[in-house]
Short mmCIF file of C-alpha atoms in Angstrom, two decimals:
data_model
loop_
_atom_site.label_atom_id
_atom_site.label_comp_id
_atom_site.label_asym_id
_atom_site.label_seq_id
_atom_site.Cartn_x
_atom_site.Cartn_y
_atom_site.Cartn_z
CA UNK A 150 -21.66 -29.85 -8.61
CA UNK A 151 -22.23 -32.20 -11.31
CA UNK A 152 -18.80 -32.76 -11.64
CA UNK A 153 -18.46 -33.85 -7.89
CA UNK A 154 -21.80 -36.07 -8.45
CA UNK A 155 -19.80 -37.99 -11.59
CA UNK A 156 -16.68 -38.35 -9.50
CA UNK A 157 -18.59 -39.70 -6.33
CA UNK A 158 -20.42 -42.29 -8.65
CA UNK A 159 -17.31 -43.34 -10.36
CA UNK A 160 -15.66 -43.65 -7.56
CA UNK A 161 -18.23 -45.69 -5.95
CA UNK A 162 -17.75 -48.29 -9.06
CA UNK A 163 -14.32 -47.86 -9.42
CA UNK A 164 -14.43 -46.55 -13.08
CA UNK A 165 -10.90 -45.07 -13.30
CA UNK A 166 -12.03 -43.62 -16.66
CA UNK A 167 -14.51 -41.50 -15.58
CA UNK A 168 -12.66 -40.56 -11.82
CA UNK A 169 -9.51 -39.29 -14.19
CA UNK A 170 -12.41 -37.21 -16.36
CA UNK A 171 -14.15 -35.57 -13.38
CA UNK A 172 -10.86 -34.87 -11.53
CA UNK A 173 -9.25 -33.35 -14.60
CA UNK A 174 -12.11 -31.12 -14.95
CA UNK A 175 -12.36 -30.63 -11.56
CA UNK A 176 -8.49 -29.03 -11.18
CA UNK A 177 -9.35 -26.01 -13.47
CA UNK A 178 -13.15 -25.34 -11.50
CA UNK A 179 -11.02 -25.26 -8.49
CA UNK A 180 -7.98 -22.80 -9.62
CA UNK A 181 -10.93 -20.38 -11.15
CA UNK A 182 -12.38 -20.25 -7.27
CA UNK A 183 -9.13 -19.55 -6.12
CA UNK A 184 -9.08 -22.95 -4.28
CA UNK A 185 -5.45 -23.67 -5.47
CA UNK A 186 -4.54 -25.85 -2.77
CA UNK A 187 -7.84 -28.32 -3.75
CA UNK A 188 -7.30 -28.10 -6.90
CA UNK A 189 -3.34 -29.40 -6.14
CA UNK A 190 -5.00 -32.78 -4.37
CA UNK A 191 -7.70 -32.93 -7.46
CA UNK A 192 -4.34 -32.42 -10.08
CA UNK A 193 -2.24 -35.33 -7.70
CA UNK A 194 -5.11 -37.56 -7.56
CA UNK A 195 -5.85 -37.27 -11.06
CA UNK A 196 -1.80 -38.34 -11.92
CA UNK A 197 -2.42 -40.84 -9.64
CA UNK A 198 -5.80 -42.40 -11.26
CA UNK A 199 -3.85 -41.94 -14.91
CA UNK A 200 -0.74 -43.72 -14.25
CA UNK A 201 -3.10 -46.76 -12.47
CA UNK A 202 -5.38 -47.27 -15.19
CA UNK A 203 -2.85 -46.65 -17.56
CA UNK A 204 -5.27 -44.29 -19.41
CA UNK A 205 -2.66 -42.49 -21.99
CA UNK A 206 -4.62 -39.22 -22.99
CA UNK A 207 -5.96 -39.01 -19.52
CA UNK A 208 -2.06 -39.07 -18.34
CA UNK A 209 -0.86 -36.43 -20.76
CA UNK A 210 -3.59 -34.35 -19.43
CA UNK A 211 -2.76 -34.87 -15.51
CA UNK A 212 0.75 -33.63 -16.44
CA UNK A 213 -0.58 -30.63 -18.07
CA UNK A 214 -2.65 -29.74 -14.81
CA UNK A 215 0.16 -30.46 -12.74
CA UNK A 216 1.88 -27.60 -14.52
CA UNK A 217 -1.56 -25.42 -14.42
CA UNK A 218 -1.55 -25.33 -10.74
CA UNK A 219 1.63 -25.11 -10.08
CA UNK A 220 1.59 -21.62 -11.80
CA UNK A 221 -1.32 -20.62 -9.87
CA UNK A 222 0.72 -21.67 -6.88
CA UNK A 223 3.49 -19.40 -7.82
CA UNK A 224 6.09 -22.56 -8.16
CA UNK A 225 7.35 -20.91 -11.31
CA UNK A 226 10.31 -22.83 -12.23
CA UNK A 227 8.45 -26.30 -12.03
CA UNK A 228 5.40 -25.18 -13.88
CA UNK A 229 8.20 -24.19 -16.46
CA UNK A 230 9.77 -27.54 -16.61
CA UNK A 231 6.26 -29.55 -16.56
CA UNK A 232 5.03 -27.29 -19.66
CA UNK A 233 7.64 -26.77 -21.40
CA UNK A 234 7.84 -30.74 -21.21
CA UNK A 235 4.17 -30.83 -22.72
CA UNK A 236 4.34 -27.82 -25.14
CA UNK A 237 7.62 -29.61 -27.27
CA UNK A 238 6.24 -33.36 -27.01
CA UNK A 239 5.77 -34.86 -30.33
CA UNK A 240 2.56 -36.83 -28.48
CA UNK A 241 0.66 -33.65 -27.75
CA UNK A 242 -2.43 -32.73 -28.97
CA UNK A 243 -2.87 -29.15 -30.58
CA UNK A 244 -5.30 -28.61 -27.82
CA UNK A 245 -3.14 -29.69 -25.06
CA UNK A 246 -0.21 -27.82 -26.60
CA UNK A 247 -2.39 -24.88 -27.31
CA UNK A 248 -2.90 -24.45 -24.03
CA UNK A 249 0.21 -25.46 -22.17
CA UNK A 250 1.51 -21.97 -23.92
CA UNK A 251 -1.05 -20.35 -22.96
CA UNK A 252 -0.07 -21.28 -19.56
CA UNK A 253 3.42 -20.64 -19.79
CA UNK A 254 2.39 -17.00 -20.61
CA UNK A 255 0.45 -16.84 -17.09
CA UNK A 256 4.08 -17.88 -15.83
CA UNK A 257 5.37 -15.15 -17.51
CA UNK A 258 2.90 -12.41 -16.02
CA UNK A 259 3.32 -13.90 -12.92
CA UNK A 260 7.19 -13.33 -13.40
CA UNK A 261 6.59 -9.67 -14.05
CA UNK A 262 7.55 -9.65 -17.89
CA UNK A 263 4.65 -9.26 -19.92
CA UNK A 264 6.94 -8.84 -23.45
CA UNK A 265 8.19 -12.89 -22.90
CA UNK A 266 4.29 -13.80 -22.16
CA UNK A 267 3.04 -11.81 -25.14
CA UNK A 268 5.29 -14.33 -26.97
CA UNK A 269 3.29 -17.38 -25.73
CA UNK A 270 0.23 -16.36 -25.87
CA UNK A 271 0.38 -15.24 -29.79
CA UNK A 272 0.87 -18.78 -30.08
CA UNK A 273 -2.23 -19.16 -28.11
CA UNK A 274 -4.17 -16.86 -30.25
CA UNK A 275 -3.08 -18.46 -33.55
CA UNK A 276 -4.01 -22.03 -32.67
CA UNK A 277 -8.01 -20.49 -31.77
CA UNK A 278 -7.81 -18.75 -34.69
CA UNK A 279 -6.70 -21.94 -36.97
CA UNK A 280 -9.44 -24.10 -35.04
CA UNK A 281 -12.24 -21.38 -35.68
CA UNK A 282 -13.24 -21.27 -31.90
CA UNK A 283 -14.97 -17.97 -31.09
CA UNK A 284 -16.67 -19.21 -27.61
CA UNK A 285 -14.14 -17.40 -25.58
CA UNK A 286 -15.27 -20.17 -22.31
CA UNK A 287 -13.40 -23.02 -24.69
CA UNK A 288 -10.01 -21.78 -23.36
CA UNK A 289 -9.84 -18.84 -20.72
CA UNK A 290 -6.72 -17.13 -21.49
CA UNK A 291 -8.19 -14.09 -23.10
CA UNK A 292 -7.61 -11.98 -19.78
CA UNK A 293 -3.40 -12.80 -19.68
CA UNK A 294 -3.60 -11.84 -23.22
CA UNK A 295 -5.24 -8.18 -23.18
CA UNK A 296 -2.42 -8.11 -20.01
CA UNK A 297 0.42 -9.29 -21.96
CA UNK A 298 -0.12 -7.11 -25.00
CA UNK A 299 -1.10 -4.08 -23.11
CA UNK A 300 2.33 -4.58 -20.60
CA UNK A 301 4.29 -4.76 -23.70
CA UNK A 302 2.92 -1.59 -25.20
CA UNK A 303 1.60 -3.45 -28.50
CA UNK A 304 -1.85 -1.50 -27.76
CA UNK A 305 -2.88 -1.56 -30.88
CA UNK A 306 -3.42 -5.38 -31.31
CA UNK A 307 -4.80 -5.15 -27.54
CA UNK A 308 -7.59 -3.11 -29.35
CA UNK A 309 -8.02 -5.61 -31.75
CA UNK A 310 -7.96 -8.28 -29.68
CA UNK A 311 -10.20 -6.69 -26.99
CA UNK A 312 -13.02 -6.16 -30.46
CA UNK A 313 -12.94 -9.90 -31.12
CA UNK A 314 -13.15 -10.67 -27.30
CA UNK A 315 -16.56 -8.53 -27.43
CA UNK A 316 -17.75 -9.58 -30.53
CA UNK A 317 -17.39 -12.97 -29.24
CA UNK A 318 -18.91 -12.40 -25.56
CA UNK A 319 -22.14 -11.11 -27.60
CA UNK A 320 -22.56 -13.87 -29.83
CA UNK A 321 -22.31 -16.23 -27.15
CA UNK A 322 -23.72 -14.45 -24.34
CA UNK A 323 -21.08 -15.31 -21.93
CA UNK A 324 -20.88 -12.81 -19.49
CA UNK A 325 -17.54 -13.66 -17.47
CA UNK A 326 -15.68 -13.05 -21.03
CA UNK A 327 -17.42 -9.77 -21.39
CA UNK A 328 -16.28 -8.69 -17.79
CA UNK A 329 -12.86 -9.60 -18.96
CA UNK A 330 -13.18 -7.33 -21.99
CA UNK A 331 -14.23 -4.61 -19.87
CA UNK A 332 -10.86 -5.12 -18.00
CA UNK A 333 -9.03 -5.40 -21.39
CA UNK A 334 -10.93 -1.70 -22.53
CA UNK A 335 -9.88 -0.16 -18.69
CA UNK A 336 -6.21 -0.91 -19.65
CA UNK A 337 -6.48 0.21 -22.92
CA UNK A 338 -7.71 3.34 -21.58
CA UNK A 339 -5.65 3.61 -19.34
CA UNK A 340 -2.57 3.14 -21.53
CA UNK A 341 -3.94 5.96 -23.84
CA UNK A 342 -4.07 8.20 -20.48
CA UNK A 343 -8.31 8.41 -20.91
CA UNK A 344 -8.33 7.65 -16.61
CA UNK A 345 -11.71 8.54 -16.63
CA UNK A 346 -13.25 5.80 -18.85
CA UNK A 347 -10.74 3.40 -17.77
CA UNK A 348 -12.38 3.37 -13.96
CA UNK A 349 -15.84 3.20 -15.92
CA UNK A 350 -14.93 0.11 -17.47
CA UNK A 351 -12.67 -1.21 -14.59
CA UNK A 352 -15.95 -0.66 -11.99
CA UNK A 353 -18.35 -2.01 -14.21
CA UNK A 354 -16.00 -5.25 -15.04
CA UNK A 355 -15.51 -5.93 -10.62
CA UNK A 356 -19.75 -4.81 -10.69
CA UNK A 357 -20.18 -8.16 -12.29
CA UNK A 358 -17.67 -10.18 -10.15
CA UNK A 359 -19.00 -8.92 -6.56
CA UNK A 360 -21.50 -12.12 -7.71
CA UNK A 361 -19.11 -14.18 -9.62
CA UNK A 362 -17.44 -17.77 -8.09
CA UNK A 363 -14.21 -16.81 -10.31
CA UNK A 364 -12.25 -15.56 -7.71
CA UNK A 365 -8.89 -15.56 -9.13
CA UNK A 366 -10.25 -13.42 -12.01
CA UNK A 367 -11.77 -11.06 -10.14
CA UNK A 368 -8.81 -10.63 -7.13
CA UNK A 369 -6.91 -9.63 -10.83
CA UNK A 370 -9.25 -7.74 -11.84
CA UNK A 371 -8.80 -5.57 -7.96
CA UNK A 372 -5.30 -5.59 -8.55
CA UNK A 373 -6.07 -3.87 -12.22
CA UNK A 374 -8.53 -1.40 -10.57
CA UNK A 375 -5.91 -0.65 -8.32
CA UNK A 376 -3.19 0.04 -10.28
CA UNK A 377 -5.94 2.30 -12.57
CA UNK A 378 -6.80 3.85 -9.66
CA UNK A 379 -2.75 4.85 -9.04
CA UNK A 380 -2.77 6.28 -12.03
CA UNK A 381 -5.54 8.76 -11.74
CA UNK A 382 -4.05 9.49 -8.28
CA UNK A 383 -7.17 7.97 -6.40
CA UNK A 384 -4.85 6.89 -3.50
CA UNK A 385 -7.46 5.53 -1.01
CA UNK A 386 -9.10 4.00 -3.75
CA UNK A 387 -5.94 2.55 -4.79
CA UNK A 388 -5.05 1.39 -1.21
CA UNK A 389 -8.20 -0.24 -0.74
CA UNK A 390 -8.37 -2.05 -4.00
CA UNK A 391 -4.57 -3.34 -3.68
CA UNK A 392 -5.35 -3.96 0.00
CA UNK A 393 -8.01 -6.23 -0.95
CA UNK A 394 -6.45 -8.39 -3.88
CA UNK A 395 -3.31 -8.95 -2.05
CA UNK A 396 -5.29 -10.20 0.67
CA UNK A 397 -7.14 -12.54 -2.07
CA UNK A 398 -4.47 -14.07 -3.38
CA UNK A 399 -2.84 -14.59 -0.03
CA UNK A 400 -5.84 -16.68 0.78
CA UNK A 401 -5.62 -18.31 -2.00
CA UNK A 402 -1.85 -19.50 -1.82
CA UNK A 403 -1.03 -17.60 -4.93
CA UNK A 404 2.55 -16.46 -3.94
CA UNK A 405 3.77 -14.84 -7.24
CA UNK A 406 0.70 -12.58 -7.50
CA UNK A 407 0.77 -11.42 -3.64
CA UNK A 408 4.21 -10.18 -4.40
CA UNK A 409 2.98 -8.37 -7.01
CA UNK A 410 -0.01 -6.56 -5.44
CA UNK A 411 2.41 -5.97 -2.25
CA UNK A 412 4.24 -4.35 -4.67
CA UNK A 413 1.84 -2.03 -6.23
CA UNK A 414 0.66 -1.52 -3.00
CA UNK A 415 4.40 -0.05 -1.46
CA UNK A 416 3.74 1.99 -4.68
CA UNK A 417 0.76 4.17 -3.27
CA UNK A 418 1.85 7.01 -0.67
CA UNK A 419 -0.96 7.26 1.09
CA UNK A 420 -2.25 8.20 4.86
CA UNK A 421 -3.66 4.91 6.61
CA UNK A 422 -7.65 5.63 6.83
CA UNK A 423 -9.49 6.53 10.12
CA UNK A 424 -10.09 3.95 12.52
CA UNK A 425 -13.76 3.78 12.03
CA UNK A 426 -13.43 3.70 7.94
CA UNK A 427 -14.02 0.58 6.27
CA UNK A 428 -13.94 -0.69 2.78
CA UNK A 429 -16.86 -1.90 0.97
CA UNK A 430 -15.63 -5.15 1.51
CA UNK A 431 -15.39 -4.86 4.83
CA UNK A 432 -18.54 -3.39 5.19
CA UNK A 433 -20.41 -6.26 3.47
CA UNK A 434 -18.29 -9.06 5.86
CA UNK A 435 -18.78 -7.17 8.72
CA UNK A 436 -22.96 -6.58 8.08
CA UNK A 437 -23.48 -10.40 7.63
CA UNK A 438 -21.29 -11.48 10.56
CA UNK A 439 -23.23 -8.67 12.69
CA UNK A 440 -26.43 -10.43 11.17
CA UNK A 441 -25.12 -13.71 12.77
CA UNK A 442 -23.98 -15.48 10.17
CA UNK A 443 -21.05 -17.50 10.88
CA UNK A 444 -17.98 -16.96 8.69
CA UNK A 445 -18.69 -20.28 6.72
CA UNK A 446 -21.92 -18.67 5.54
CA UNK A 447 -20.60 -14.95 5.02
CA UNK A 448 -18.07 -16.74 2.87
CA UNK A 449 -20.79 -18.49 0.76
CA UNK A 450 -23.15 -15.27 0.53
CA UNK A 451 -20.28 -13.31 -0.57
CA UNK A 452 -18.19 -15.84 -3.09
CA UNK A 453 -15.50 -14.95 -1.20
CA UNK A 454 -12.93 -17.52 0.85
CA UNK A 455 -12.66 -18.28 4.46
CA UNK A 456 -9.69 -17.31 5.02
CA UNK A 457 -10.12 -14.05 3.49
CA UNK A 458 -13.59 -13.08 5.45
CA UNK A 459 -11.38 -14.13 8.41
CA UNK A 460 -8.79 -11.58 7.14
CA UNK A 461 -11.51 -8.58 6.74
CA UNK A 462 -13.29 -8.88 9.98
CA UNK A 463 -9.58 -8.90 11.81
CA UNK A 464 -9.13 -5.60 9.77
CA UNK A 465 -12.61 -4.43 10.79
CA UNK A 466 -11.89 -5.23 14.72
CA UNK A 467 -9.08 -3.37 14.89
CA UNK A 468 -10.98 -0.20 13.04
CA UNK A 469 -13.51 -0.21 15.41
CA UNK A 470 -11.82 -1.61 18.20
CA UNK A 471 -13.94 -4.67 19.07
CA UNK A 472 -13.01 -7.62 20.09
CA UNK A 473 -16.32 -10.27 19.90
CA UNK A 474 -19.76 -10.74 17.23
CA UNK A 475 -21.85 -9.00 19.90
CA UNK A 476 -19.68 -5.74 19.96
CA UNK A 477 -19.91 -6.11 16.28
CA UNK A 478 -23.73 -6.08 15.70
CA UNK A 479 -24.11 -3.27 18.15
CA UNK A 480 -21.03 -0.85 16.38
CA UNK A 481 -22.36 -1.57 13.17
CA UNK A 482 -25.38 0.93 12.47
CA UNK A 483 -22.55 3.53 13.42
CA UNK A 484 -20.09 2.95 10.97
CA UNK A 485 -19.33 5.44 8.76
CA UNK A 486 -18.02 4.27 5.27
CA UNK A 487 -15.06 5.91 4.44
#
């Protein structure tokens, strides 16, 4: 919001300087909602604003969130060329370098290969640890790290890594990167074969971002819980949680990690549910639409997208076989959750 408020004033006076700041902000609040396509126009505009003004730094920068959202998009092979570009120029900033690997990391997990991302995002680590940053909001990789490491079976240094993460999230009391730890310690568990504490952590990490605006993290997070969930051979669990992230980052445009929830999702051999059994999800959508909400305001209450509201009360229609609001708030008080 107060990023918006700068950008509307600037704009108003035609300060380029401050437009590019806001909009280059802007890009990465965007891609954390899971509003990739936004934060594509902010990332455009923001190039645009650079190049006019001929602000240098602020140029360097619009290239680097070019190459941010194109990953989140799923365009792999361009985000590769656009940071690749800004990780080996001899003009880049250790903190724009620093994180263009980072980035190139989240390519890699979003290619499947979490050995070749573990490989960028040690680099990643290292430059933090050289710049003595322990707030883990300064650069918000720490969640394709725990996944990297853990993928590529280097648990051990996930352990350590997930310990600084929560010594860190303590000291600085910021909650999203203790959510993510809990996600790191579910994997870890998980890797180790303790199932049982893994869903502990994994339900108390998606506890905290049933409130949270950082949808991307959290449609991960579902995709975590499902694969978890797999493992201890909760298949309905493991159906609903897959269900719901692949719907997520559908929504969100965020073709590379669909594919990979589809995937996990072939993965679970399990009976479709009865018609009249809905997911919590579901459930929640389906109360505040029966309430009279319209979907605009369901998708505000719940932090969730339009599109994906839109997606769960198709689902819950066909359950209950309803076709209008009105059959809705009167089949409600009936359903059973499954």
């Amino acid at each position: 919001a107060m990023l918006t408020e700068l950008l509307e004033e600037a704009r108003a006076i035609g300060d380029l300087s401050s437009i590019a700041y806001s909009l280059a902000h802007l890009v990465h609040v965007a891609v954390w909602r899971g509003q990739l396509a936004q934060g594509r126009a902010y990332a455009d505009e923001h190039a645009q604003v650079a190049a006019q003004g001929e602000l240098g730094g602020q140029g360097a920068q619009a290239h680097y969130n070019l190459g941010l959202v194109m990953a989140y998009q799923g365009q792999l092979d361009q985000a590769t060329a656009v940071l690749e570009d800004v990780a080996q120029s001899p003009r880049a900033s250790v903190w724009m370098r620093h994180r263009a690997l980072a980035t190139l990391g989240f390519v890699e997990l979003s290619r499947g290969d979490p050995a070749a991302a573990a490989d960028h995002l040690d680099q990643w680590h290292q430059a933090l640890t050289a710049m003595h940053f322990g707030e883990p909001g300064y650069s918000r990789s720490h969640l394709d790290y725990l996944c990297a490491l853990v993928g590529a079976g280097r648990i051990d240094e996930a352990e350590a890594f997930c310990e600084e993460l929560e010594e860190q999230a303590q000291r600085s009391g910021r909650q999203s990167a203790a959510s993510v730890a809990l996600t790191g310690r579910a994997m870890i568990d998980a890797a180790a074969g303790r199932v049982d504490a893994a869903q502990r952590a994994i339900a108390a990490a998606l506890e905290w971002y049933a409130t949270s605006p950082l949808r991307f993290d959290r449609a991960r997070t579902l995709l975590v819980a499902g694969q978890i969930a797999r493992r201890a051979k909760a298949k309905s669990e493991a159906r609903d949680r897959l269900t719901e992230a692949e719907a997520e980052f559908e929504s969100f445009g965020a073709a590379a990690w669909q594919r990979q929830a589809a995937a996990e999702l072939a993965r679970v051999n399990v009976r479709p549910s009865a018609p009249s059994g809905l997911t919590e999800t579901e459930r929640r959508v389906a109360e505040l639409a029966a309430s009279g909400l319209t979907n605009r305001q369901v998708a505000d209450r719940t932090f969730l997208a339009i599109k994906t509201v839109e997606a769960n009360l198709a689902r819950v229609y066909l359950k209950l076989g309803i076709r209008s609001r009105a059959e809705l708030g009167a089949r409600m008080g009936s359903v059973i959750t499954e």
